[in-house]
Coordinates of C-alpha atoms in Angstrom, one line a residue:
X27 CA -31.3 -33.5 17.3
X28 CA -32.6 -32.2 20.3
X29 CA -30.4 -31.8 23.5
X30 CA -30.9 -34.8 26.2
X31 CA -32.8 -37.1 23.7
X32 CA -31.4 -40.2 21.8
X33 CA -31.0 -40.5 18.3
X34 CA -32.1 -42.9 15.9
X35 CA -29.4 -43.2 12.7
X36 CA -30.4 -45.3 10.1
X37 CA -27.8 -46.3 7.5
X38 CA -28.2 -48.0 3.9
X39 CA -24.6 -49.0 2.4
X40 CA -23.8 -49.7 -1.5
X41 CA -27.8 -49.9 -1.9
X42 CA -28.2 -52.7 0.9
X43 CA -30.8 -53.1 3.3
X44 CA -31.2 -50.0 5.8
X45 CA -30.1 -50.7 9.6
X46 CA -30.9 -48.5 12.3
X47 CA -28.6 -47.7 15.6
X48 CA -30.0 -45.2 18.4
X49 CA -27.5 -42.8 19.6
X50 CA -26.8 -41.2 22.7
X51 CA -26.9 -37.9 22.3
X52 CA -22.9 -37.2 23.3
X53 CA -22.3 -39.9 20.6
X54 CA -24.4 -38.3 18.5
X55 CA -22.9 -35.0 18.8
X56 CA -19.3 -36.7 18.2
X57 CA -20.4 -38.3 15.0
X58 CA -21.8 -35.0 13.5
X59 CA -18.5 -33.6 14.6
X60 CA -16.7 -35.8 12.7
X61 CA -19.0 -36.0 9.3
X62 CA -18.5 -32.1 9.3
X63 CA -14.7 -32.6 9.8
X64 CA -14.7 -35.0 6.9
X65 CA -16.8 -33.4 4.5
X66 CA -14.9 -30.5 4.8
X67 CA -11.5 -32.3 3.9
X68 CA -10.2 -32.1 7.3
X69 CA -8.6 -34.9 9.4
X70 CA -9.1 -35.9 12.7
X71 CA -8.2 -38.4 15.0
X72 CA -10.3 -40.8 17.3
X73 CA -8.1 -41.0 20.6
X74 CA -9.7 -43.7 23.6
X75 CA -9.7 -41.1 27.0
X76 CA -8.5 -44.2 28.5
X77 CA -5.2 -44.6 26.4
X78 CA -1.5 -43.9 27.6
X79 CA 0.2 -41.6 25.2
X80 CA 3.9 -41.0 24.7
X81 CA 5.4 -37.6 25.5
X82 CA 5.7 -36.8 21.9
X83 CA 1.9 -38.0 21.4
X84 CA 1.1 -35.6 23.7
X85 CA 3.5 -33.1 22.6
X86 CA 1.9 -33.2 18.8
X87 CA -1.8 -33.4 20.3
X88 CA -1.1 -30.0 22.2
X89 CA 1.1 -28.8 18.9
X90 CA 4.2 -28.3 20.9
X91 CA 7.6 -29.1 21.6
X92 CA 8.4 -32.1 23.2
X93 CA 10.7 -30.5 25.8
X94 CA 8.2 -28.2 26.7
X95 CA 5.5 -30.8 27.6
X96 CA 7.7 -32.1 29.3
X97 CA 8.5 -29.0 31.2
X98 CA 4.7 -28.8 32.0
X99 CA 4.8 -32.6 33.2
X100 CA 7.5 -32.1 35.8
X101 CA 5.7 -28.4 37.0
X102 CA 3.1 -30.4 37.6
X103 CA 0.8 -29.2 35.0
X104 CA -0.8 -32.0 33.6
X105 CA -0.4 -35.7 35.4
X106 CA 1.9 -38.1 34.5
X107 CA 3.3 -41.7 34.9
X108 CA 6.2 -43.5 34.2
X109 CA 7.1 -46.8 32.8
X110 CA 10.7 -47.7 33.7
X111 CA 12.4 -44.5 32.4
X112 CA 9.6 -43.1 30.1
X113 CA 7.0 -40.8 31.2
X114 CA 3.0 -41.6 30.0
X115 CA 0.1 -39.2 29.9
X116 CA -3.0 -40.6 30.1
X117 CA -5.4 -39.2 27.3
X118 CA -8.3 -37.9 29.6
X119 CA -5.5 -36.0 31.4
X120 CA -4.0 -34.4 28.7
X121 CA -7.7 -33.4 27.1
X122 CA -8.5 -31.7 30.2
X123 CA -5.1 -29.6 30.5
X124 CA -5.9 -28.7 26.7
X125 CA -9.6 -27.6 27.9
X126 CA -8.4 -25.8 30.4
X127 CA -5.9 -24.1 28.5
X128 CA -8.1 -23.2 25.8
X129 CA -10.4 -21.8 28.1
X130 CA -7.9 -19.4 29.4
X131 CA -6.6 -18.3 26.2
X132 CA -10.5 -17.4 25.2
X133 CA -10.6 -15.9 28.8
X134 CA -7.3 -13.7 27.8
X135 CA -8.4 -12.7 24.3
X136 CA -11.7 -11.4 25.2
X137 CA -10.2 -9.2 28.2
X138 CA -8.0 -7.6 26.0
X139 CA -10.9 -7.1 23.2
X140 CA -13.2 -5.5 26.3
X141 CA -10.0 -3.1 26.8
X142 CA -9.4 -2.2 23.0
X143 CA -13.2 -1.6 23.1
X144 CA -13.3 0.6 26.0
X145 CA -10.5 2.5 24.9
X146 CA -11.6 3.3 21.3
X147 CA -9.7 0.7 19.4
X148 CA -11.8 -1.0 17.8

């Protein structure tokens, strides 16, 4: 695949005819994403950006506590709704607090591998 072009899949199931679909290349990079995650045993899970999650959805998606999601909802954090008397994160929301957290904890662990570095350490 090269980056910006479409991709043509082509797909023969229990020896049937062959049928091609052309890919997009972000769709393209997804679906490699998830034949690697498969082969390799792991699971994963296919989430619409669109969907409205429940605070222990989002809790489990970011691997932590319910109450402390919460606690990042009501600090403003990450957006939220709520439906009578239950709070709702929309998916897209939550996946760009977890990108941006991510980022940041990269950001921290390579500061503090430039200072082990420039001090000897490693």
């Amino acid at each position: 695949m090269r980056e910006g072009e479409r991709t043509t899949l082509s797909l023969a199931l229990d020896g049937g005819k062959a049928q091609s679909v052309t890919l997009t290349p972000a769709l393209a990079a997804s679906l490699l994403e998830v034949l690697r995650l498969v082969s390799s045993g792991r699971g994963f899970r296919m989430i619409p950006v669109e969907s409205e999650l429940t605070t222990q959805q989002a809790a489990d998606l970011l691997n932590v506590s319910r109450p402390f999601l919460v606690k990042l909802l009501e600090e403003g954090e990450i957006p939220f709704t709520k439906t009578g008397r239950h709070r709702r994160v929309r998916a897209d929301d939550l996946f760009a607090y977890k990108e941006k957290r991510d980022a940041a904890r990269s950001d921290a662990l390579g500061d503090l591998a430039r200072v082990d570095a420039e001090d000897g350490l490693v």
